[in-house]
Short mmCIF file of C-alpha atoms and ligand atoms in Angstrom, two decimals:
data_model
loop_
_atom_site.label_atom_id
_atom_site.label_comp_id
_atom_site.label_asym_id
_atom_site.label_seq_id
_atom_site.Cartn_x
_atom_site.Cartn_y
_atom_site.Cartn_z
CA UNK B 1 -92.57 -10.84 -26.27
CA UNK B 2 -90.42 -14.13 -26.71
CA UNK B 3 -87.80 -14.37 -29.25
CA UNK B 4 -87.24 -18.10 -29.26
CA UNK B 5 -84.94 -18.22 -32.50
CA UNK B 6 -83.50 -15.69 -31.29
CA UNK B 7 -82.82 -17.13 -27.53
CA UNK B 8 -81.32 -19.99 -28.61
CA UNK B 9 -78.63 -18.24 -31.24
CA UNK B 10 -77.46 -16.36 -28.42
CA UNK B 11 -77.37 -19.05 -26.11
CA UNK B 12 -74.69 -20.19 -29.12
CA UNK B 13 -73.03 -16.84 -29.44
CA UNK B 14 -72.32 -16.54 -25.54
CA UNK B 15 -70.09 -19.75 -25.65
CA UNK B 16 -67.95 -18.50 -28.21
CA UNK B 17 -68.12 -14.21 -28.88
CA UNK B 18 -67.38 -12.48 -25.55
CA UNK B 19 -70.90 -11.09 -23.99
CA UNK B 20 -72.55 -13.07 -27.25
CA UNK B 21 -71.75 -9.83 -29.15
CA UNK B 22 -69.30 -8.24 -31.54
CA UNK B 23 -70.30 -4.90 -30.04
CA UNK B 24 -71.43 -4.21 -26.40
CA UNK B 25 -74.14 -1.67 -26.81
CA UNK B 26 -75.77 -4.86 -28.90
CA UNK B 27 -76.45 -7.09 -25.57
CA UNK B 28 -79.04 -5.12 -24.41
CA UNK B 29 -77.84 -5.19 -21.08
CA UNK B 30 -79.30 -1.91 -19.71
CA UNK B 31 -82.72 -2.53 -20.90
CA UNK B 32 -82.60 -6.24 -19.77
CA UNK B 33 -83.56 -9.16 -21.19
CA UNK B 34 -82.07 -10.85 -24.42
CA UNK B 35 -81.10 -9.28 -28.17
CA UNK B 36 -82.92 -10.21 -30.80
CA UNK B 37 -81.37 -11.58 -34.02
CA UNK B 38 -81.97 -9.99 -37.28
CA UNK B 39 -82.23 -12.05 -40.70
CA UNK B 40 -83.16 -9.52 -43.12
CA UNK B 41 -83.85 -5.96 -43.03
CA UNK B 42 -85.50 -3.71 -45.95
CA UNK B 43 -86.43 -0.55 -45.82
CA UNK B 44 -87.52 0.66 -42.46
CA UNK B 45 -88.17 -2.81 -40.91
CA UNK B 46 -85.81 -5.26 -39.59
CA UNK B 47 -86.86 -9.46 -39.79
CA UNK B 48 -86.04 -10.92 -36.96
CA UNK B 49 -84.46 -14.78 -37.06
CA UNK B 50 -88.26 -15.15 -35.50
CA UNK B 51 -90.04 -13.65 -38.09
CA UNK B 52 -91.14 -10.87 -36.78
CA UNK B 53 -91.25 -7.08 -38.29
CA UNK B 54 -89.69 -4.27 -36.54
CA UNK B 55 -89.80 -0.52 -37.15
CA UNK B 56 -86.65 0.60 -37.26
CA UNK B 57 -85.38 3.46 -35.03
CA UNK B 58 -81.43 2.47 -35.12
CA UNK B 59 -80.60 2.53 -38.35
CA UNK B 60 -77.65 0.09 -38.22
CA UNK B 61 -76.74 3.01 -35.66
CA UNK B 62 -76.93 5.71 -38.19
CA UNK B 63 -75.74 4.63 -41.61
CA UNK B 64 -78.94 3.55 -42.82
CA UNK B 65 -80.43 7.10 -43.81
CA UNK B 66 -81.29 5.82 -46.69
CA UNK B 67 -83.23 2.47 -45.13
CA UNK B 68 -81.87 -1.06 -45.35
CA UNK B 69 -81.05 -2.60 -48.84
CA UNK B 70 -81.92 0.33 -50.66
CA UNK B 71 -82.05 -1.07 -54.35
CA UNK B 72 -79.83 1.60 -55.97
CA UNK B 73 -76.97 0.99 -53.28
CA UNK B 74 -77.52 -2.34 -53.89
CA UNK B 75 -77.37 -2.12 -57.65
CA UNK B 76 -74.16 -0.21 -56.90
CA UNK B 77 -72.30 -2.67 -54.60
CA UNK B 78 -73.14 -5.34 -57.62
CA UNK B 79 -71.87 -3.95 -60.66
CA UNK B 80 -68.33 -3.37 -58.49
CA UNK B 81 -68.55 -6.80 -57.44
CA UNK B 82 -68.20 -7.41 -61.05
CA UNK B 83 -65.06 -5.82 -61.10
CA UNK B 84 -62.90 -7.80 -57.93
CA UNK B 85 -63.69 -6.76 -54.25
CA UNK B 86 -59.98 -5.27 -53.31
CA UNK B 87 -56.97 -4.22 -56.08
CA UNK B 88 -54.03 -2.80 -53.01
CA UNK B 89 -53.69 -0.04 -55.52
CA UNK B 90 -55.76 3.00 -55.94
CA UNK B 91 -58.63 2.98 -57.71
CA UNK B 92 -61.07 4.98 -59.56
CA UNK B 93 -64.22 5.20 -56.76
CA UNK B 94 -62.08 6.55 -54.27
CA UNK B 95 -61.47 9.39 -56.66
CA UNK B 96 -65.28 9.98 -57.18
CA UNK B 97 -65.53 9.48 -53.16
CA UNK B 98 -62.92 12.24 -52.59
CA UNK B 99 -65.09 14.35 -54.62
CA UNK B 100 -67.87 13.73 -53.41
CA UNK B 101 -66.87 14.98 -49.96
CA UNK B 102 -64.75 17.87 -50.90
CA UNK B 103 -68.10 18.99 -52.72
CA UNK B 104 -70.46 18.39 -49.49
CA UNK B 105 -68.53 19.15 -46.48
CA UNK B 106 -67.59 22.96 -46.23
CA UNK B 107 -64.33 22.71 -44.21
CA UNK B 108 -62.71 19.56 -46.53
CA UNK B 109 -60.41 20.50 -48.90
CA UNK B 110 -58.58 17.26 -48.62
CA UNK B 111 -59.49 14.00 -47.55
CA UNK B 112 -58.27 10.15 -46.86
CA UNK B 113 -60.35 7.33 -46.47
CA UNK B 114 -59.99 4.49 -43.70
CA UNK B 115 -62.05 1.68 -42.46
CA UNK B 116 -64.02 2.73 -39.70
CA UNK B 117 -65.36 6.04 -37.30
CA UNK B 118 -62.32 4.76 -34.61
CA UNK B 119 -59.60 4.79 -37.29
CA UNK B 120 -60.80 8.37 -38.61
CA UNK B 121 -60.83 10.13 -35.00
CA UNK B 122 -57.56 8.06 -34.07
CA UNK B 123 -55.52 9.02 -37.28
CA UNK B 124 -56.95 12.68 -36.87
CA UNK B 125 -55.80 13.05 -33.38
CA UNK B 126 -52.30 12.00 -34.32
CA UNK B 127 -52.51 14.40 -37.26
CA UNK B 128 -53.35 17.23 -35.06
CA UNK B 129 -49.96 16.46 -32.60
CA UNK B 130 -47.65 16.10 -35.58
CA UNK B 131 -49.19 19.16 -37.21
CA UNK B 132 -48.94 21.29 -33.94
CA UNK B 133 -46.03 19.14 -32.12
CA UNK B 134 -47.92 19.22 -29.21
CA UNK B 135 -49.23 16.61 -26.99
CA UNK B 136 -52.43 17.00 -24.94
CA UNK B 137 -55.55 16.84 -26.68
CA UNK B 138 -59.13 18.08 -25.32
CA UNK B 139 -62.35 15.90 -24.96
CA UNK B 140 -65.72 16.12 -23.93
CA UNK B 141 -67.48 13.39 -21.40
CA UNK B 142 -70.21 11.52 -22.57
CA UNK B 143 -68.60 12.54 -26.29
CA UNK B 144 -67.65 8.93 -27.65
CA UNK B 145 -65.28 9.58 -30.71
CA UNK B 146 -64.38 5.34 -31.28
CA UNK B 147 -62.87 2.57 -29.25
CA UNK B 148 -58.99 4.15 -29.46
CA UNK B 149 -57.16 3.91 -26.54
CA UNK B 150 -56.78 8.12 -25.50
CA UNK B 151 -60.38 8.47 -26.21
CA UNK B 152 -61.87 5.78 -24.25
CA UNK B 153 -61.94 8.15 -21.62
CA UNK B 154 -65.19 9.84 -20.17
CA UNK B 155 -66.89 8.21 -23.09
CA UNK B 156 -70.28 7.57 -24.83
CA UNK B 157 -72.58 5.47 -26.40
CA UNK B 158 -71.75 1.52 -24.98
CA UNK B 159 -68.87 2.68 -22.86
CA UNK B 160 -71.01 4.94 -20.71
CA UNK B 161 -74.22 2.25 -21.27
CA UNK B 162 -72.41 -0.40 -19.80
CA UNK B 163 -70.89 1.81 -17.12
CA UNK B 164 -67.35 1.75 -18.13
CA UNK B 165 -66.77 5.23 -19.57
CA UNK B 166 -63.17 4.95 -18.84
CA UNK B 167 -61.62 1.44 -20.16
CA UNK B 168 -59.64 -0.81 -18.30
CA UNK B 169 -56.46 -1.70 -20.46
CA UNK B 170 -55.53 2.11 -21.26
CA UNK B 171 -52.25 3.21 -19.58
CA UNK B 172 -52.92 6.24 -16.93
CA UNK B 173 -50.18 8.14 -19.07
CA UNK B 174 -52.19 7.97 -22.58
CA UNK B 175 -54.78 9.08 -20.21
CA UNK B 176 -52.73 11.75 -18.59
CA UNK B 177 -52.71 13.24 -22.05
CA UNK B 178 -56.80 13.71 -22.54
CA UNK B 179 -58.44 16.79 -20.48
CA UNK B 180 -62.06 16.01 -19.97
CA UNK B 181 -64.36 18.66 -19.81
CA UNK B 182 -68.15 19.12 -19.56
CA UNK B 183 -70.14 20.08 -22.80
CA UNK B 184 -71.36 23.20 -23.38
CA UNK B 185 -69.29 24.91 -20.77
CA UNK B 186 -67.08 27.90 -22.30
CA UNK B 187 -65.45 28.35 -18.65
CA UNK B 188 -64.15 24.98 -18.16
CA UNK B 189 -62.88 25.51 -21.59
CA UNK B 190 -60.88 28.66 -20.73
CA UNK B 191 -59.68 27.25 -17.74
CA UNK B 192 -58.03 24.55 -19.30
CA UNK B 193 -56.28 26.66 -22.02
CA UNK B 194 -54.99 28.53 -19.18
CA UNK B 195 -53.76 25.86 -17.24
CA UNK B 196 -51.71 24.29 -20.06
CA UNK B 197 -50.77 27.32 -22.15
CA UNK B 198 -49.61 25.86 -25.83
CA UNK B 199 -49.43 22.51 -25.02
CA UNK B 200 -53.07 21.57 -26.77
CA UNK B 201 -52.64 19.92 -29.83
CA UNK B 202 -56.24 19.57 -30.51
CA UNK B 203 -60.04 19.60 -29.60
CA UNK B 204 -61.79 16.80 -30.49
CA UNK B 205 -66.01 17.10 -30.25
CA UNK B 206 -69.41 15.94 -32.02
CA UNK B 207 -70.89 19.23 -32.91
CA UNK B 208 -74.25 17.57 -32.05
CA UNK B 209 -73.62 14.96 -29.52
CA UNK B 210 -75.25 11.20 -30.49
CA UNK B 211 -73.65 9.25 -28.10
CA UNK B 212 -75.05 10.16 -24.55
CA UNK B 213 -78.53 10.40 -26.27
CA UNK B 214 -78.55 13.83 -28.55
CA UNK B 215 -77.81 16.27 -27.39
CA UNK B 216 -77.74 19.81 -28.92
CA UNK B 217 -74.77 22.68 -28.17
CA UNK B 218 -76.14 26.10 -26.39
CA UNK B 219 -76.25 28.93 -28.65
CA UNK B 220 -72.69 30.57 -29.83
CA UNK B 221 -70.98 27.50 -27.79
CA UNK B 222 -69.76 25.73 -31.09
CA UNK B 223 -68.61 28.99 -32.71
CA UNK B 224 -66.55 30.08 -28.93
CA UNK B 225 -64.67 26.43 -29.52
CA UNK B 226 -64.23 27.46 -32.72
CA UNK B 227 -63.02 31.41 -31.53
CA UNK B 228 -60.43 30.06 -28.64
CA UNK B 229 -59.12 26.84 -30.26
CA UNK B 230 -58.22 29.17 -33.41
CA UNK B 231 -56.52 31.48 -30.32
CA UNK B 232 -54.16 29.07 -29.74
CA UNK B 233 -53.57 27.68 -32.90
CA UNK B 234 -55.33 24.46 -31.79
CA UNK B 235 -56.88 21.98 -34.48
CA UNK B 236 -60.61 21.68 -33.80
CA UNK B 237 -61.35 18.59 -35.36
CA UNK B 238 -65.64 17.77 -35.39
CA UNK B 239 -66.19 14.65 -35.11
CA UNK B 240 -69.67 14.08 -37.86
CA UNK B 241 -69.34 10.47 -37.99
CA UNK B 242 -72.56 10.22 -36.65
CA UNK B 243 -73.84 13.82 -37.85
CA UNK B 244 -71.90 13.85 -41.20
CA UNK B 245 -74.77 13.94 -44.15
CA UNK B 246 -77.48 13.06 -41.76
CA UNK B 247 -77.96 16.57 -39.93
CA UNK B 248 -77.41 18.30 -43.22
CA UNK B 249 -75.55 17.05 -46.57
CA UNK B 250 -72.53 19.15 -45.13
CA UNK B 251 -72.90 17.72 -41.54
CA UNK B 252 -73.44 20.34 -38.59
CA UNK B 253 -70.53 22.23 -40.00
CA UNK B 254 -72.91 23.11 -42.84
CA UNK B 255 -76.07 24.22 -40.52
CA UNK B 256 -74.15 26.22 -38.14
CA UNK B 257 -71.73 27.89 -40.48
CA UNK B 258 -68.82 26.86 -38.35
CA UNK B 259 -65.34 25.94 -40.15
CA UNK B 260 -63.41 23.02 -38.25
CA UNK B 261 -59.81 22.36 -39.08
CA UNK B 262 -60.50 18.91 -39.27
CA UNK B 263 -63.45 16.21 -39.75
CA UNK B 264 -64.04 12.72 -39.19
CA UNK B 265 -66.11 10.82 -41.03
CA UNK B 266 -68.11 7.26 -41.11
CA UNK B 267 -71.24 5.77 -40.88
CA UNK B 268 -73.21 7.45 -43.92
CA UNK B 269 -70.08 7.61 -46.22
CA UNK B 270 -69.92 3.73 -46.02
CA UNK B 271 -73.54 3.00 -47.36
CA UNK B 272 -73.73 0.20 -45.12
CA UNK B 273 -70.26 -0.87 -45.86
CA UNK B 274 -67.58 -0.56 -42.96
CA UNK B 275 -66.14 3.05 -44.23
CA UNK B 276 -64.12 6.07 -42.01
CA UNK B 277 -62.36 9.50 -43.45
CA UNK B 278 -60.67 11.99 -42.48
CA UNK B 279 -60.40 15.53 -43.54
CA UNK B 280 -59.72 19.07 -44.11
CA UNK B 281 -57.30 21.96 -44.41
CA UNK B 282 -54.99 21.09 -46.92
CA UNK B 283 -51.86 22.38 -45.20
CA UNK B 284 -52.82 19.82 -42.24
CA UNK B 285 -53.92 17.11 -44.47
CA UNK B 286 -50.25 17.02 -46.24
CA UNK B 287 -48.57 16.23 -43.43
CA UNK B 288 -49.65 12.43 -43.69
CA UNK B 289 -47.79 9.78 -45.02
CA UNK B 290 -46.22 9.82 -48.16
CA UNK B 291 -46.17 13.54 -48.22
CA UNK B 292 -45.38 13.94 -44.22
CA UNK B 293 -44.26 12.38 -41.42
CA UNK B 294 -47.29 11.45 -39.69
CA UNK B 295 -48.21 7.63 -40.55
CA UNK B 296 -51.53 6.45 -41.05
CA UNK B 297 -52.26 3.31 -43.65
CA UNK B 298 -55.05 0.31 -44.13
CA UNK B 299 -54.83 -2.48 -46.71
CA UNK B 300 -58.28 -2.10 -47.57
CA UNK B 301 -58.76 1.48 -47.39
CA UNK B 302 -60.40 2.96 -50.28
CA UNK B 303 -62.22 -0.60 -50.83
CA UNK B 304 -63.70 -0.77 -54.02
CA UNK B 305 -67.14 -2.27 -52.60
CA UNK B 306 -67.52 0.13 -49.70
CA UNK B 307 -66.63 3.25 -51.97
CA UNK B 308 -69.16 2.08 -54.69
CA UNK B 309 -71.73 1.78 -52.21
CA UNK B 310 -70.85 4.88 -50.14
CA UNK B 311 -71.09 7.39 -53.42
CA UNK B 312 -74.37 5.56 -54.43
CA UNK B 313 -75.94 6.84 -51.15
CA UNK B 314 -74.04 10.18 -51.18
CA UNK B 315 -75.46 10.53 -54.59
CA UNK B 316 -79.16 10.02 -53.20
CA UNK B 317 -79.01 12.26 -50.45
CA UNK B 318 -77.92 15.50 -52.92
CA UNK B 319 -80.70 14.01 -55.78
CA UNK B 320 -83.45 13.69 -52.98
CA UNK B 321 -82.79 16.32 -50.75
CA UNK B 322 -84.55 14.41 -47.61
CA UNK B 323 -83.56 16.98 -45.26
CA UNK B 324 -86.64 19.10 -44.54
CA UNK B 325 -88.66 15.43 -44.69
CA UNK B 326 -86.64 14.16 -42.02
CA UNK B 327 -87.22 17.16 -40.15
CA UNK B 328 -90.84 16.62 -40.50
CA UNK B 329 -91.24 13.03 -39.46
CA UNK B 330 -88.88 13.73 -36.43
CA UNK B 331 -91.34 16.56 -34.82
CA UNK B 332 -94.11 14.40 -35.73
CA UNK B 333 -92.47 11.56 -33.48
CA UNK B 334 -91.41 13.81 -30.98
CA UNK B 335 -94.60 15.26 -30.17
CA UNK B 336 -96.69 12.43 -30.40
CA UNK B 337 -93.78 11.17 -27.62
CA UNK B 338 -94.42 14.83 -25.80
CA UNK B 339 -97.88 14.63 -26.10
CA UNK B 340 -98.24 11.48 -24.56
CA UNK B 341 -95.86 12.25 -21.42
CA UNK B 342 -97.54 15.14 -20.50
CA UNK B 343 -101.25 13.56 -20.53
CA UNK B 344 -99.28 10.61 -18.26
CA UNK B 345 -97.82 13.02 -16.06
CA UNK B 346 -94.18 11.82 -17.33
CA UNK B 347 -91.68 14.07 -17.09
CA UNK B 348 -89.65 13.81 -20.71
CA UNK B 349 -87.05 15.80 -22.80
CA UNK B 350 -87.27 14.91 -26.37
CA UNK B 351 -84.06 16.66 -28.04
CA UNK B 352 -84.78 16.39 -31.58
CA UNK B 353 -83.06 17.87 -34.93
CA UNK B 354 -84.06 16.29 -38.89
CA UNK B 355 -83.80 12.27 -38.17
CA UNK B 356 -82.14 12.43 -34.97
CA UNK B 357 -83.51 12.51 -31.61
CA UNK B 358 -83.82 11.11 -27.81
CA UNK B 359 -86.11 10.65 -25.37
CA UNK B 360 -85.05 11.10 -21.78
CA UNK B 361 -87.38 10.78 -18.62
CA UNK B 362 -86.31 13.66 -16.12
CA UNK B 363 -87.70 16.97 -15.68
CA UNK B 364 -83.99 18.85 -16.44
CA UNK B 365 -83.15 20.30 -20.21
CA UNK B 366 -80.20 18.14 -20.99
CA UNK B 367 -77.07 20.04 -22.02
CA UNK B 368 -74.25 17.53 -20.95
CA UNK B 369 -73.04 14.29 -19.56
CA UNK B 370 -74.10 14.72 -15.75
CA UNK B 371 -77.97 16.06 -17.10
CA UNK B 372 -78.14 12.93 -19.24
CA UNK B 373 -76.97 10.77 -16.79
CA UNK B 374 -79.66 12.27 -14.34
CA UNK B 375 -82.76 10.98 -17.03
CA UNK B 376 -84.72 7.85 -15.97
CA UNK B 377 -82.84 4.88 -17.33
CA UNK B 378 -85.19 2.36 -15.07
CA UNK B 379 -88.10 3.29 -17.10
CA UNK B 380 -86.57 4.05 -20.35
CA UNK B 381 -85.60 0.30 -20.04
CA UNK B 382 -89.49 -0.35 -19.43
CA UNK B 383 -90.67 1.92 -22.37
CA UNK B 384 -88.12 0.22 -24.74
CA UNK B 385 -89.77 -3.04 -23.64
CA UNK B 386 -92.90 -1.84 -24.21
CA UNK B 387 -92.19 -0.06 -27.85
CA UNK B 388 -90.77 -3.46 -28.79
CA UNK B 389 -93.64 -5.71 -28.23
CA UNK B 390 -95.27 -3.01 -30.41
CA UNK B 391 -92.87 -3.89 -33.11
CA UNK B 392 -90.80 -0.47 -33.05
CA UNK B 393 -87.02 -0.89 -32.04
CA UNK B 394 -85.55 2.11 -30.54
CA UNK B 395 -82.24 1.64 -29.19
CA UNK B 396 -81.54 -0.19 -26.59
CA UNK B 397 -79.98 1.64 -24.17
CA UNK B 398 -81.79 5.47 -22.72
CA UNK B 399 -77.97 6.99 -23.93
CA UNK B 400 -78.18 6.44 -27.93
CA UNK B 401 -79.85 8.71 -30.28
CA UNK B 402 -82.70 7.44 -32.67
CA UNK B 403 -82.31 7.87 -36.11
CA UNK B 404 -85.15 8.24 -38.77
CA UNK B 405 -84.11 7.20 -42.62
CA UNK B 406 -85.91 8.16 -46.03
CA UNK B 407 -87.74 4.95 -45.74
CA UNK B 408 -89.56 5.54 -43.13
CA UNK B 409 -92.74 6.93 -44.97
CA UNK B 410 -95.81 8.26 -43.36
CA UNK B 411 -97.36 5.34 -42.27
CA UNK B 412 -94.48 3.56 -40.39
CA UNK B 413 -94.11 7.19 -38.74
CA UNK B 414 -98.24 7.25 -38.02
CA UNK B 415 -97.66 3.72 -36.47
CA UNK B 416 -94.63 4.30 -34.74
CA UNK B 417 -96.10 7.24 -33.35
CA UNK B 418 -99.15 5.13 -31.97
CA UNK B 419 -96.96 2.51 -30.31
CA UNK B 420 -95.01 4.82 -28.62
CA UNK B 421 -97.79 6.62 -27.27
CA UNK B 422 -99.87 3.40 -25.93
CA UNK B 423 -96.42 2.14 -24.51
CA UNK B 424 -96.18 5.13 -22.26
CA UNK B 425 -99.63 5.17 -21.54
CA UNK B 426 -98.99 1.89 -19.62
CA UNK B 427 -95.74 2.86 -18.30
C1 LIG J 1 -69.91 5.62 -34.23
C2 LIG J 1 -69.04 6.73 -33.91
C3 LIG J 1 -67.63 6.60 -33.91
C4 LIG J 1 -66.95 5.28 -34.13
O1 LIG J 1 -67.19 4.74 -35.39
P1 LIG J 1 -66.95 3.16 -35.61
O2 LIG J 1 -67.17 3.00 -37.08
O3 LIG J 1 -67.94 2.48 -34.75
O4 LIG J 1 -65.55 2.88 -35.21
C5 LIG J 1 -66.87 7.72 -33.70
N1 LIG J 1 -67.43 8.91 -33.47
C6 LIG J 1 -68.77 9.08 -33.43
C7 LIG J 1 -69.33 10.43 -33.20
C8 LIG J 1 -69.61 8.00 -33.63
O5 LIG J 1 -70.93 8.17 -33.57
#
């Protein structure tokens, strides 16, 4: 399907934005080919710069769980505009916003608002050390947590896509300082408490993981991280920028009934607007800057804009309640997407929970980085070709999660459902 617009703006881009792109994942370089440009996007369709309507299946990469331009986030974004777009001094949305999250997400007592998913995990992370006064902090591979420099280790999402889960550029003594262990696994756990007895500052996971595809944690796991890290006095920070108010209005934290120390936020909370946080226990929370010694600042924290728009669509998820919806849609696209595999003879795990899901080719369950990594990629890349000359955009890359959005009615699920079943039925 040629994108000729499209060609030629990126044939533009690549002469002056590295790779053509202001974020990797966006070049499409696992599935091949060339992006496409987007002009417009309402609801559950994006317009491309050629005119042509896609279903939706990235969201904006999650945010959009509302669908794009939703007129009441809209409306909301205008009347601030009315008002200035940035005051340096607090204002009165960040209050509501603060709210807001203290009132969805179980574990927040306190909260503080930054700019993007990276600057909440980073700033928690250095919370957690000056809180415990410890240095090491725990990871998970194929758990992608931001671009920061002791996290780019072992990561997710365009990292791992473009086969640089470890970044060049970060010293091997940041590194030195993040244990790596595999998901789901309470041994490797233990055995890393063991081998550096009170010297963890923190663990740092997605409950859910959205970033090597989705993944979903074995039953009990989350609540045994939650068991030993409390052991040994270790902040277990969740990282729900992805899962925050998209899984459930209180995140994963809500579903499972599991009590983090600490939670970053992003994504939903912005509306659409670039938006991170931060939060939880208050006795951890206090220790920032100007009440503690750990610093953390942004001149346009707390925007005006991205708050307004960010409690409009908070405000819409507890008035709608879209929840059991989503959850509907995303077994209906999962198994037409079963369905279809198994009268192809594909092998296929479709991990699936409310609007999130993935669709792997391989025969394995996948619990972790190394059963990801053992899915199909060759002809996921085919199938995403496929779905797209259909008009449905999943993401491009056979490591991201799809995400479904309240605008995605019936029909575009019906549809959807049909394209993805003809395009494996000529894989
Ligand atoms: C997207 C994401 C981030 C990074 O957020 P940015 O706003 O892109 O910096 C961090 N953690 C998780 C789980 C994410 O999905």
């Amino acid at each position: 399907m040629p994108f000729p617009v499209s060609d030629s703006l990126f044939a533009r881009a690549k002469e002056l934005i590295p790779g053509g792109v202001n974020s990797p994942v966006r070049a499409f370089r696992s599935v091949g080919g060339a992006p496409f440009f987007v002009k417009a996007a309402r609801g559950a369709t994006l317009v491309t710069a050629d005119d042509r309507e896609l279903i939706d299946f990235v969201c904006t990469w999650g945010p959009a769980i509302h669908g794009h331009n939703h007129p009441v986030i809209k409306a909301a974004i205008a009347a601030a505009l009315e008002n200035g777009t940035s005051f340096g001094t607090p204002n009165p949305y960040e209050v509501e916003m603060a709210e807001l999250i203290v009132r969805f997400v179980p574990s927040i007592q306190k909260v503080r608002m930054c700019n993007s998913g990276t600057e909440a995990t980073m700033s928690a992370i250095r919370l957690a050390r000056g809180f415990t006064r410890r240095d090491k902090i725990i990871k998970f591979s194929g758990c992608y947590h931001g671009h920061s420099d002791s996290l780019l280790i072992k990561a997710g999402s365009g990292a791992l896509t473009h086969g640089h889960p470890d970044s060049a550029g970060v010293p091997a003594s940041f590194a030195q300082e993040t244990i790596v262990l595999p998901y789901n696994d309470r041994a490797a756990l233990d055995a890393a408490f063991a081998a550096n007895p009170g010297k963890i500052a923190c663990v740092i996971l997605e409950p859910y993981c959205g970033n090597v595809g989705f993944i979903m944690p074995d039953p009990g796991y989350l609540a045994y991280v939650r068991e030993v890290t409390r052991k040994h006095d270790t902040v277990l920070i969740f990282d729900e920028v992805m899962t925050g108010f998209r899984i459930a209005k209180g995140g994963v934290q809500e579903r499972e009934n599991i009590v983090p120390d600490l939670t970053c936020l992003g994504k939903i909370i912005g509306g659409g607007l670039p938006v991170g946080a931060f939060g939880g226990r208050a006795d951890i929370m206090d220790m920032l800057a100007p009440l503690g010694p750990v610093y953390q600042a942004g001149t346009l924290s707390g925007n005006p804009l991205a708050m307004a728009a960010g409690i409009a669509g908070l405000r819409l998820l507890e008035e709608l309640n879209p929840y059991p919806r989503l959850d509907e849609l995303g077994r209906q696209l999962r198994d037409a997407v079963l369905a279809a595999c198994k009268a192809k003879g594909i092998p296929v795990q479709v991990p699936q929970c409310g609007s999130m899901f993935s669709i792997f080719f391989t025969d394995t369950p996948v619990r972790d980085y190394d059963t990801a990594l053992k899915s199909d990629a060759k002809l996921f890349a085919r199938f995403f070709r496929a779905a797209l000359d259909g008009g449905v955009y999943l993401a491009p890359s056979a490591y991201e999660a799809g995400f479904l959005s309240t605008a995605h009615d019936g029909a575009a699920i019906d549809r959807a459902c049909e394209v993805l079943s003809s395009a494996i039925q000529d894989l």
